[in-house]
XYZ file of N, CA, C and O in Angstrom:
280
model
N -0.898 -6.125 -17.040
C -1.398 -4.951 -16.351
C -2.426 -5.341 -15.294
O -2.397 -4.872 -14.172
N -3.358 -6.208 -15.693
C -4.407 -6.612 -14.760
C -3.831 -7.390 -13.571
O -4.288 -7.218 -12.451
N -2.817 -8.200 -13.829
C -2.183 -8.937 -12.740
C -1.538 -7.994 -11.720
O -1.655 -8.194 -10.524
N -0.899 -6.945 -12.226
C -0.273 -5.972 -11.316
C -1.310 -5.218 -10.530
O -1.131 -4.934 -9.356
N -2.432 -4.906 -11.156
C -3.537 -4.227 -10.439
C -4.052 -5.120 -9.335
O -4.307 -4.673 -8.218
N -4.226 -6.410 -9.637
C -4.719 -7.347 -8.631
C -3.736 -7.483 -7.460
O -4.177 -7.596 -6.324
N -2.452 -7.457 -7.746
C -1.449 -7.512 -6.678
C -1.550 -6.274 -5.809
O -1.575 -6.329 -4.584
N -1.667 -5.111 -6.450
C -1.772 -3.854 -5.718
C -3.030 -3.841 -4.865
O -2.988 -3.460 -3.672
N -4.127 -4.278 -5.433
C -5.391 -4.301 -4.676
C -5.282 -5.271 -3.512
O -5.750 -4.984 -2.401
N -4.671 -6.426 -3.732
C -4.523 -7.422 -2.655
C -3.644 -6.919 -1.525
O -3.987 -7.102 -0.345
N -2.549 -6.276 -1.842
C -1.656 -5.744 -0.823
C -2.367 -4.638 -0.017
O -2.283 -4.571 1.211
N -3.100 -3.784 -0.715
C -3.834 -2.720 -0.035
C -4.915 -3.287 0.868
O -5.081 -2.826 2.003
N -5.638 -4.299 0.397
C -6.694 -4.914 1.209
C -6.079 -5.602 2.424
O -6.609 -5.480 3.552
N -4.959 -6.323 2.226
C -4.303 -6.978 3.339
C -3.844 -5.955 4.384
O -4.025 -6.160 5.597
N -3.285 -4.859 3.906
C -2.834 -3.796 4.822
C -3.979 -3.261 5.646
O -3.886 -3.082 6.849
N -5.111 -2.990 4.984
C -6.282 -2.470 5.671
C -6.762 -3.474 6.740
O -7.054 -3.081 7.875
N -6.825 -4.735 6.384
C -7.310 -5.761 7.323
C -6.381 -5.865 8.538
O -6.863 -5.926 9.685
N -5.089 -5.880 8.315
C -4.131 -5.998 9.417
C -4.180 -4.741 10.318
O -4.173 -4.873 11.549
N -4.224 -3.556 9.709
C -4.339 -2.336 10.537
C -5.624 -2.317 11.335
O -5.670 -1.922 12.492
N -6.719 -2.786 10.720
C -8.014 -2.836 11.424
C -7.936 -3.836 12.599
O -8.449 -3.545 13.675
N -7.316 -4.995 12.385
C -7.170 -5.970 13.443
C -6.324 -5.425 14.572
O -6.610 -5.652 15.752
N -5.267 -4.672 14.227
C -4.420 -4.078 15.268
C -5.182 -3.052 16.086
O -5.087 -3.021 17.316
N -5.982 -2.251 15.414
C -6.785 -1.261 16.116
C -7.809 -1.921 17.056
O -7.973 -1.502 18.191
N -8.443 -2.962 16.551
C -9.405 -3.685 17.378
C -8.738 -4.319 18.609
O -9.276 -4.286 19.709
N -7.546 -4.880 18.408
C -6.809 -5.476 19.526
C -6.398 -4.401 20.531
O -6.459 -4.643 21.731
N -6.022 -3.233 20.042
C -5.630 -2.168 20.951
C -6.810 -1.721 21.802
O -6.655 -1.491 23.004
N -7.956 -1.558 21.201
C -9.154 -1.124 21.923
C -9.566 -2.178 22.968
O -9.958 -1.834 24.082
N -9.433 -3.464 22.589
C -9.836 -4.536 23.479
C -8.756 -4.883 24.534
O -9.000 -5.696 25.428
N -7.593 -4.267 24.401
C -6.516 -4.544 25.353
C -5.851 -5.887 25.115
O -5.254 -6.457 26.024
N -5.949 -6.406 23.922
C -5.368 -7.700 23.584
C -4.007 -7.516 22.918
O -3.564 -6.385 22.698
N -3.359 -8.645 22.585
C -2.051 -8.593 21.934
C -2.170 -7.974 20.559
O -3.052 -8.337 19.770
N -1.308 -7.017 20.281
C -1.357 -6.282 19.014
C -0.428 -6.874 17.985
O 0.421 -7.698 18.268
N -0.607 -6.432 16.749
C 0.251 -6.840 15.646
C 1.611 -6.202 15.872
O 1.693 -4.997 16.257
N 2.702 -6.930 15.686
C 4.042 -6.335 15.883
C 4.239 -5.100 15.000
O 3.806 -5.087 13.853
N 4.861 -4.093 15.573
C 5.070 -2.848 14.856
C 5.870 -3.052 13.563
O 5.625 -2.390 12.570
N 6.810 -3.981 13.599
C 7.595 -4.228 12.393
C 6.735 -4.719 11.227
O 6.991 -4.384 10.073
N 5.719 -5.515 11.537
C 4.805 -5.989 10.479
C 4.002 -4.837 9.925
O 3.766 -4.760 8.697
N 3.563 -3.940 10.793
C 2.805 -2.774 10.316
C 3.660 -1.883 9.434
O 3.194 -1.380 8.418
N 4.937 -1.712 9.807
C 5.835 -0.890 8.997
C 6.074 -1.545 7.637
O 6.141 -0.845 6.623
N 6.263 -2.856 7.655
C 6.490 -3.577 6.398
C 5.317 -3.388 5.440
O 5.482 -3.105 4.258
N 4.109 -3.577 5.962
C 2.921 -3.387 5.117
C 2.783 -1.944 4.670
O 2.390 -1.666 3.540
N 3.109 -1.016 5.563
C 3.043 0.400 5.192
C 3.992 0.758 4.065
O 3.717 1.591 3.229
N 5.132 0.057 4.004
C 6.095 0.293 2.935
C 5.701 -0.424 1.653
O 5.992 0.022 0.557
N 5.059 -1.573 1.779
C 4.682 -2.367 0.607
C 3.504 -1.792 -0.166
O 3.441 -1.941 -1.378
N 2.613 -1.122 0.535
C 1.409 -0.625 -0.145
C 1.702 0.399 -1.211
O 1.203 0.243 -2.340
N 2.476 1.454 -0.977
C 2.770 2.389 -2.064
C 3.574 1.739 -3.201
O 3.368 2.078 -4.358
N 4.438 0.793 -2.872
C 5.233 0.112 -3.889
C 4.305 -0.676 -4.819
O 4.469 -0.646 -6.047
N 3.318 -1.339 -4.272
C 2.364 -2.094 -5.085
C 1.579 -1.160 -6.009
O 1.331 -1.470 -7.172
N 1.199 0.014 -5.482
C 0.489 0.981 -6.320
C 1.356 1.496 -7.443
O 0.897 1.740 -8.565
N 2.641 1.662 -7.160
C 3.568 2.143 -8.173
C 3.744 1.148 -9.319
O 3.986 1.525 -10.448
N 3.599 -0.135 -9.009
C 3.634 -1.151 -10.065
C 2.591 -0.862 -11.147
O 2.857 -0.987 -12.319
N 1.423 -0.462 -10.698
C 0.338 -0.180 -11.640
C 0.540 1.191 -12.291
O 0.520 1.308 -13.500
N 0.744 2.212 -11.505
C 0.848 3.567 -12.045
C 2.051 3.781 -12.914
O 2.000 4.469 -13.925
N 3.167 3.175 -12.507
C 4.417 3.349 -13.257
C 4.325 2.775 -14.655
O 4.843 3.340 -15.616
N 3.659 1.673 -14.801
C 3.528 1.021 -16.090
C 2.653 1.832 -17.039
O 2.894 1.867 -18.230
N 1.695 2.525 -16.525
C 0.764 3.297 -17.353
C 1.255 4.707 -17.628
O 0.619 5.487 -18.307
N 2.401 5.054 -17.045
C 2.975 6.378 -17.298
C 2.315 7.471 -16.468
O 2.412 8.642 -16.781
N 1.624 7.083 -15.410
C 0.991 8.067 -14.535
C 1.945 8.454 -13.441
O 2.511 7.595 -12.756
N 2.139 9.726 -13.257
C 3.096 10.198 -12.282
C 4.486 10.144 -12.875
O 4.736 9.568 -13.920
N 5.397 10.832 -12.241
C 6.754 10.828 -12.742
C 7.273 12.243 -12.868
O 6.659 13.196 -12.386
N 8.353 12.401 -13.568
C 8.979 13.711 -13.738
C 8.750 14.235 -15.153
O 8.870 13.474 -16.132
N 8.497 15.528 -15.253
C 8.441 16.187 -16.555
C 9.853 16.403 -17.049
O 10.826 16.208 -16.319
N 9.973 16.885 -18.260
C 11.282 17.145 -18.833
C 12.049 18.205 -18.016
O 13.277 18.172 -17.916
N 11.331 19.136 -17.387
C 11.996 20.188 -16.621
C 12.260 19.742 -15.162
O 12.757 20.533 -14.359
N 11.914 18.492 -14.828
C 12.231 17.969 -13.512
C 11.117 18.150 -12.487
O 11.251 17.698 -11.395
N 10.023 18.807 -12.852
C 8.913 18.991 -11.912
C 8.134 17.682 -11.812
O 7.908 16.974 -12.782
N 7.746 17.386 -10.629
C 6.998 16.150 -10.377
C 5.548 16.385 -10.757
O 4.936 17.390 -10.356
N 4.973 15.473 -11.517
C 3.565 15.581 -11.886
C 2.825 14.315 -11.534
O 3.383 13.211 -11.583
N 1.600 14.493 -11.132
C 0.737 13.329 -10.860
C -0.543 13.555 -11.656
O -1.176 14.595 -11.548
N -0.906 12.574 -12.435
C -2.054 12.696 -13.314
C -3.234 12.017 -12.662
O -3.132 10.996 -12.085
């Protein structure tokens, strides 16, 4: 569990750093991070969080099919 949390935290921190660097480059008029890399990180961040939440049973579907988030 702790390993998955560390992975999730690392992916989230990396995403934040890359987005911040892209924003700084945009403001300075310098070369920006490729959009494909930003999209990849944007897709990886929720997946990493789901590794942690899914294992603990947080979030998911109730028996009647309604989505719940705890």
